[in-house]
Amino acid sequence: MESGLISALQTPECYPHPVSDIRLIETHISWVLLTGDYVYKIKKPLDLGFLDFRELSARRHYCEEELRLNRRLAEPVYEAVVPITGSPESPAINGDGTPIDYAVRMRQFDPEQTLDRLSERNELTPEQLDELAERVASFHDSVPSLPPDSPMANTDDLRDAMVDNVTTALEHLQEAGDRQQAQALLEWIRDTFEQQRERLQQRLADGRIRECHGDLHLGNIALFQGRITVFDCIEFNPEFRWIDTANDLAFLLMDLESRGHPAWSARVLNHYLEHSDDYEALPLLRLFSAYRAMVRAKIALLSPADSSEAEQQNLDRYRRYAELAERYSMIPQPWLAATTGFSASGKSRFSSALAEQFSMIRLRSDVERKRLFGLGPTESSNSAQDAGIYTQDATRQTYQRLQALAHRALATGYPVIVDSAALHQKERDGLSEIAESLGVPFVLIACEAPESVLRERIRERARRSGEVSEADEAVLDQQLGSADPIGESERSHTIHVHTHTPGALEALIRALDPGPRGH
């Protein structure tokens, strides 16, 4: 019946609007009919264990769930659930009479505008990545939390899912090297999960298990009407979407890295953290990212192949994801960098580039200062100099928070860069002491430029909207008169960077690669 229905629906007369061309896309669980302005998604009458669409009532229910869930992130795309009436041989979309099936009606967009296609063409911009990170952070903040007494709150189910990916792969791997790698990953996942069990349970208590997206990768994100739009949330199995927000985020980060964009992954992570304040997620991200990589690896290994060439392609794809999972499992080598310099000396620009180059956690004093006062990163405090959020006490609290966050991220294994003015030696010493206490390398990056350049940059920044920094020329005047010079004890671990000179950033990256072990 259903194949006949889908064939019949490829006739323009079935639709209540003009149709010039119809294209059918088939997924494992759906038929998707593209008609020009609209897309109609029809669920297959299948029972796959983790979903059961055999009954018409179930297909209607999950169409309604798909609409509800996806309108959270893609309201302009997801329009309605519409009945299919008539007969399988002569159906009508949204017609009169008794429904024989249901479809989700969506606005059609250019498939070349999905982020996986844009990334293949290297057309994703930093601004789009920032918008994506902010959108995901806002979404995670808005969705409901799982009650701690829910049947879906069992952490053992998550452990079993992580373990199953690898044990299933082991059942199909033949070569000794692949099997050894998978066995080592299996042991790491089991050990790491037990080490993080208490933290995972605390995340549940803290309300971080939420009704997330569940399938957050670049293929499910598009540019639509000029906005980053996330679509195709998992509707068919609640357990796949009621997950830790860090687990949801990890899929996106892993997908970016798997496509050869670790710098983009670092940028998205840092922007997400700035907007979510979920630094408690950091100790879990490697475990969740490895889990997501091994899901992809298992799918690659189990994909059907009708030739030896196809089998080899599947194995190659498995190995790429397994190698990525293995990298997540490796013992990290953290280090700490901190900027110092006057306003507009290039600290933020250089720290952003270094964070992307070296996959560092970037901590920004402007962002964390505002957070202490309940402000978002680009919200204005309207504070006068030495007042509001810029009192000495506020500055002291800001550096205490930067030190605490740096300590937490370093202890988790991440390299960290602190983006702050740190114009007083006690502020710089507080950061270097964090590195010393953890036994990790420390480098101070002194960002410098002529005063005339600083003033011009401040004036230019004031003309832009959406800036994080509020420093003006009056602040610069105060800084010029009160800053502590780099002390004798600091010189051995300080790199001076003239940020106005061509090639300064590239030279700094060369000096730091693969880390400041010589400083």
CSV table of C-alpha atoms in Angstrom, one decimal, residues 34-293:
chain,number,residue,atom,x,y,z
A,34,LEU,CA,10.1,18.0,-2.2
A,35,THR,CA,7.6,20.0,-4.3
A,36,GLY,CA,9.3,23.3,-4.7
A,37,ASP,CA,7.9,25.6,-2.0
A,38,TYR,CA,7.0,22.8,0.4
A,39,VAL,CA,8.3,19.5,1.7
A,40,TYR,CA,6.1,16.7,2.9
A,41,LYS,CA,7.6,14.1,5.3
A,42,ILE,CA,5.8,10.8,5.6
A,43,LYS,CA,6.7,8.1,8.1
A,44,LYS,CA,7.2,4.5,7.0
A,45,PRO,CA,5.0,1.9,8.7
A,46,LEU,CA,8.0,0.2,10.4
A,47,ASP,CA,8.9,-1.4,13.7
A,48,LEU,CA,12.6,-1.1,14.3
A,49,GLY,CA,12.6,-1.8,18.0
A,50,PHE,CA,13.5,1.7,19.0
A,51,LEU,CA,10.5,3.0,17.0
A,52,ASP,CA,7.2,1.6,16.0
A,53,PHE,CA,5.3,3.4,13.2
A,54,ARG,CA,3.1,0.5,12.1
A,55,GLU,CA,-0.2,2.0,13.3
A,56,LEU,CA,-1.8,5.1,11.7
A,57,SER,CA,-2.4,6.6,15.1
A,58,ALA,CA,1.3,6.2,15.9
A,59,ARG,CA,2.4,7.9,12.7
A,60,ARG,CA,0.1,10.8,13.5
A,61,HIS,CA,1.4,11.1,17.0
A,62,TYR,CA,5.0,11.2,15.9
A,63,CYS,CA,4.2,13.7,13.1
A,64,GLU,CA,2.8,15.9,15.8
A,65,GLU,CA,5.8,15.3,18.0
A,66,GLU,CA,8.1,16.1,15.1
A,67,LEU,CA,6.2,19.4,14.6
A,68,ARG,CA,6.3,20.3,18.3
A,69,LEU,CA,9.9,19.5,18.9
A,70,ASN,CA,11.3,21.1,15.7
A,71,ARG,CA,9.3,24.3,16.1
A,72,ARG,CA,11.5,25.0,19.1
A,73,LEU,CA,14.5,25.6,16.8
A,74,ALA,CA,13.0,25.9,13.3
A,75,GLU,CA,9.5,27.5,13.7
A,76,PRO,CA,9.6,29.1,10.2
A,77,VAL,CA,10.4,25.7,8.6
A,78,TYR,CA,7.9,23.4,10.3
A,79,GLU,CA,4.4,24.5,9.4
A,80,ALA,CA,1.8,21.8,10.2
A,81,VAL,CA,0.8,18.2,10.3
A,82,VAL,CA,-1.6,17.6,7.4
A,83,PRO,CA,-3.8,14.6,6.6
A,84,ILE,CA,-3.5,12.5,3.4
A,85,THR,CA,-7.0,11.6,2.3
A,86,GLY,CA,-8.5,9.7,-0.6
A,87,SER,CA,-7.1,6.4,-1.6
A,88,PRO,CA,-3.5,5.0,-2.0
A,89,GLU,CA,-4.1,5.2,-5.8
A,90,SER,CA,-5.6,8.7,-5.8
A,91,PRO,CA,-4.5,10.5,-2.6
A,92,ALA,CA,-4.9,14.2,-1.7
A,93,ILE,CA,-2.7,16.2,0.6
A,94,ASN,CA,-4.8,18.1,3.2
A,95,GLY,CA,-8.0,17.0,1.5
A,96,ASP,CA,-11.4,16.1,2.8
A,97,GLY,CA,-12.5,12.8,4.1
A,98,THR,CA,-10.9,10.1,6.3
A,99,PRO,CA,-7.1,10.3,6.6
A,100,ILE,CA,-5.2,7.3,5.2
A,101,ASP,CA,-1.9,8.8,6.5
A,102,TYR,CA,-0.3,12.0,7.7
A,103,ALA,CA,2.6,14.2,6.7
A,104,VAL,CA,4.6,17.0,8.3
A,105,ARG,CA,4.5,20.0,6.0
A,106,MET,CA,7.7,22.1,5.9
A,107,ARG,CA,9.0,25.1,4.0
A,108,GLN,CA,11.5,23.9,1.4
A,109,PHE,CA,15.0,25.3,1.5
A,110,ASP,CA,18.1,25.0,-0.7
A,111,PRO,CA,19.9,21.8,0.3
A,112,GLU,CA,23.1,23.5,-0.7
A,113,GLN,CA,22.6,25.7,2.3
A,114,THR,CA,23.0,23.0,4.9
A,115,LEU,CA,26.1,23.5,7.1
A,116,ASP,CA,27.7,20.2,6.0
A,117,ARG,CA,27.6,21.5,2.4
A,118,LEU,CA,28.8,24.9,3.4
A,119,SER,CA,31.7,23.4,5.3
A,120,GLU,CA,32.7,21.3,2.4
A,121,ARG,CA,32.9,24.5,0.3
A,122,ASN,CA,34.7,26.2,3.3
A,123,GLU,CA,32.0,28.9,3.2
A,124,LEU,CA,31.0,28.9,6.9
A,125,THR,CA,31.9,32.2,8.5
A,126,PRO,CA,33.0,32.9,12.1
A,127,GLU,CA,29.8,34.9,12.6
A,128,GLN,CA,27.7,32.0,11.5
A,129,LEU,CA,29.6,29.7,13.9
A,130,ASP,CA,29.0,32.2,16.7
A,131,GLU,CA,25.3,32.4,15.9
A,132,LEU,CA,25.1,28.6,15.9
A,133,ALA,CA,26.8,28.4,19.3
A,134,GLU,CA,24.6,31.1,20.8
A,135,ARG,CA,21.5,29.4,19.3
A,136,VAL,CA,22.3,26.1,20.8
A,137,ALA,CA,23.2,27.6,24.2
A,138,SER,CA,19.9,29.5,24.3
A,139,PHE,CA,18.0,26.4,23.2
A,140,HIS,CA,19.6,24.3,26.0
A,141,ASP,CA,18.7,27.0,28.5
A,142,SER,CA,15.0,27.1,27.4
A,143,VAL,CA,14.1,23.4,27.3
A,144,PRO,CA,12.7,21.5,30.3
A,145,SER,CA,14.9,19.4,32.6
A,146,LEU,CA,14.3,15.7,33.3
A,147,PRO,CA,12.8,14.9,36.7
A,148,PRO,CA,15.4,13.0,38.8
A,149,ASP,CA,12.9,10.2,39.4
A,150,SER,CA,12.2,9.6,35.7
A,151,PRO,CA,12.8,6.1,34.3
A,152,MET,CA,15.1,7.8,31.7
A,153,ALA,CA,17.4,9.1,34.5
A,154,ASN,CA,19.3,5.8,34.9
A,155,THR,CA,23.0,6.5,34.1
A,156,ASP,CA,23.6,2.8,33.6
A,157,ASP,CA,21.6,3.0,30.4
A,158,LEU,CA,24.0,5.6,29.1
A,159,ARG,CA,27.0,3.5,30.0
A,160,ASP,CA,25.5,0.5,28.3
A,161,ALA,CA,24.9,2.5,25.1
A,162,MET,CA,28.5,3.7,25.1
A,163,VAL,CA,29.8,0.2,25.7
A,164,ASP,CA,27.5,-1.3,23.1
A,165,ASN,CA,28.9,0.8,20.3
A,166,VAL,CA,32.4,-0.6,20.8
A,167,THR,CA,31.4,-4.2,21.6
A,168,THR,CA,29.3,-4.3,18.4
A,169,ALA,CA,32.2,-3.0,16.4
A,170,LEU,CA,34.5,-5.6,18.0
A,171,GLU,CA,32.1,-8.3,16.7
A,172,HIS,CA,32.7,-7.2,13.1
A,173,LEU,CA,36.4,-6.2,13.2
A,174,GLN,CA,38.9,-8.6,11.7
A,175,GLU,CA,42.3,-7.0,11.7
A,176,ALA,CA,44.3,-7.1,14.9
A,177,GLY,CA,45.2,-3.4,14.9
A,178,ASP,CA,41.5,-2.4,14.7
A,179,ARG,CA,40.6,-4.9,17.4
A,180,GLN,CA,43.3,-3.7,19.8
A,181,GLN,CA,42.3,-0.1,19.3
A,182,ALA,CA,38.7,-0.9,19.9
A,183,GLN,CA,39.5,-2.9,23.0
A,184,ALA,CA,41.6,0.0,24.4
A,185,LEU,CA,38.7,2.4,23.7
A,186,LEU,CA,36.3,0.0,25.5
A,187,GLU,CA,38.4,-0.1,28.6
A,188,TRP,CA,38.9,3.7,28.5
A,189,ILE,CA,35.1,4.3,28.2
A,190,ARG,CA,34.3,2.0,31.0
A,191,ASP,CA,37.0,3.5,33.3
A,192,THR,CA,36.2,7.1,32.4
A,193,PHE,CA,32.5,6.5,32.9
A,194,GLU,CA,33.0,5.2,36.4
A,195,GLN,CA,35.3,8.1,37.2
A,196,GLN,CA,32.6,10.5,36.0
A,197,ARG,CA,29.6,8.7,37.4
A,198,GLU,CA,29.1,11.0,40.3
A,199,ARG,CA,29.4,14.0,38.1
A,200,LEU,CA,26.9,12.6,35.7
A,201,GLN,CA,24.4,12.1,38.5
A,202,GLN,CA,25.1,15.6,39.8
A,203,ARG,CA,24.3,16.9,36.3
A,204,LEU,CA,20.9,15.2,36.6
A,205,ALA,CA,20.4,16.8,40.0
A,206,ASP,CA,21.4,20.2,38.6
A,207,GLY,CA,18.8,19.9,35.8
A,208,ARG,CA,21.3,19.5,32.9
A,209,ILE,CA,19.5,16.4,31.5
A,210,ARG,CA,17.0,18.1,29.2
A,211,GLU,CA,14.8,17.6,26.2
A,212,CYS,CA,17.6,18.3,23.7
A,213,HIS,CA,17.8,17.9,19.9
A,214,GLY,CA,19.5,14.5,19.9
A,215,ASP,CA,21.0,14.6,16.4
A,216,LEU,CA,22.9,17.8,16.4
A,217,HIS,CA,25.3,17.6,13.4
A,218,LEU,CA,26.0,19.9,10.4
A,219,GLY,CA,23.6,18.0,8.1
A,220,ASN,CA,20.7,19.0,10.3
A,221,ILE,CA,21.5,22.7,10.4
A,222,ALA,CA,20.9,25.1,7.5
A,223,LEU,CA,20.9,28.8,6.6
A,224,PHE,CA,17.2,29.6,6.1
A,225,GLN,CA,16.0,33.1,5.5
A,226,GLY,CA,19.4,34.3,6.6
A,227,ARG,CA,19.4,32.6,10.0
A,228,ILE,CA,21.1,29.6,11.4
A,229,THR,CA,18.2,27.0,11.6
A,230,VAL,CA,18.5,23.7,13.4
A,231,PHE,CA,16.0,21.0,12.2
A,232,ASP,CA,15.3,17.3,12.2
A,233,CYS,CA,15.2,16.8,16.0
A,234,ILE,CA,14.8,13.2,17.1
A,235,GLU,CA,11.0,12.7,17.7
A,236,PHE,CA,10.7,8.9,17.6
A,237,ASN,CA,12.5,7.9,20.8
A,238,PRO,CA,12.5,10.2,23.9
A,239,GLU,CA,15.6,8.5,25.3
A,240,PHE,CA,17.6,9.7,22.4
A,241,ARG,CA,16.8,13.4,23.1
A,242,TRP,CA,16.4,13.5,26.9
A,243,ILE,CA,20.1,13.7,27.4
A,244,ASP,CA,22.8,15.8,29.0
A,245,THR,CA,23.2,19.1,27.2
A,246,ALA,CA,26.9,18.3,27.1
A,247,ASN,CA,26.1,15.1,25.2
A,248,ASP,CA,24.0,17.1,22.7
A,249,LEU,CA,26.8,19.7,22.2
A,250,ALA,CA,29.5,17.0,21.9
A,251,PHE,CA,27.9,15.6,18.7
A,252,LEU,CA,28.2,19.0,17.1
A,253,LEU,CA,31.8,19.5,18.3
A,254,MET,CA,32.8,16.0,17.1
A,255,ASP,CA,31.1,16.5,13.8
A,256,LEU,CA,33.1,19.7,13.2
A,257,GLU,CA,36.4,17.9,14.1
A,258,SER,CA,35.6,14.9,12.0
A,259,ARG,CA,35.2,17.2,9.0
A,260,GLY,CA,38.7,18.6,9.6
A,261,HIS,CA,37.7,21.8,11.4
A,262,PRO,CA,39.1,21.6,15.0
A,263,ALA,CA,39.4,25.4,15.0
A,264,TRP,CA,35.7,25.7,14.3
A,265,SER,CA,34.9,23.2,17.0
A,266,ALA,CA,37.0,25.2,19.5
A,267,ARG,CA,35.3,28.4,18.5
A,268,VAL,CA,31.8,27.0,18.9
A,269,LEU,CA,32.7,25.5,22.3
A,270,ASN,CA,34.0,28.8,23.6
A,271,HIS,CA,31.1,30.8,22.3
A,272,TYR,CA,28.7,28.2,23.8
A,273,LEU,CA,30.4,28.4,27.2
A,274,GLU,CA,30.3,32.2,27.2
A,275,HIS,CA,26.6,32.1,26.7
A,276,SER,CA,25.7,29.0,28.7
A,277,ASP,CA,28.1,29.3,31.7
A,278,ASP,CA,28.2,25.5,31.7
A,279,TYR,CA,31.9,25.1,32.5
A,280,GLU,CA,30.8,22.0,34.5
A,281,ALA,CA,30.4,20.3,31.1
A,282,LEU,CA,34.1,20.3,30.4
A,283,PRO,CA,35.1,17.1,32.2
A,284,LEU,CA,32.5,15.2,30.3
A,285,LEU,CA,33.0,16.5,26.7
A,286,ARG,CA,35.8,14.1,25.8
A,287,LEU,CA,33.8,11.1,26.9
A,288,PHE,CA,30.7,12.3,25.1
A,289,SER,CA,32.6,13.2,22.0
A,290,ALA,CA,34.2,9.8,21.9
A,291,TYR,CA,30.8,8.2,22.3
A,292,ARG,CA,29.4,10.2,19.4
A,293,ALA,CA,32.4,9.3,17.3
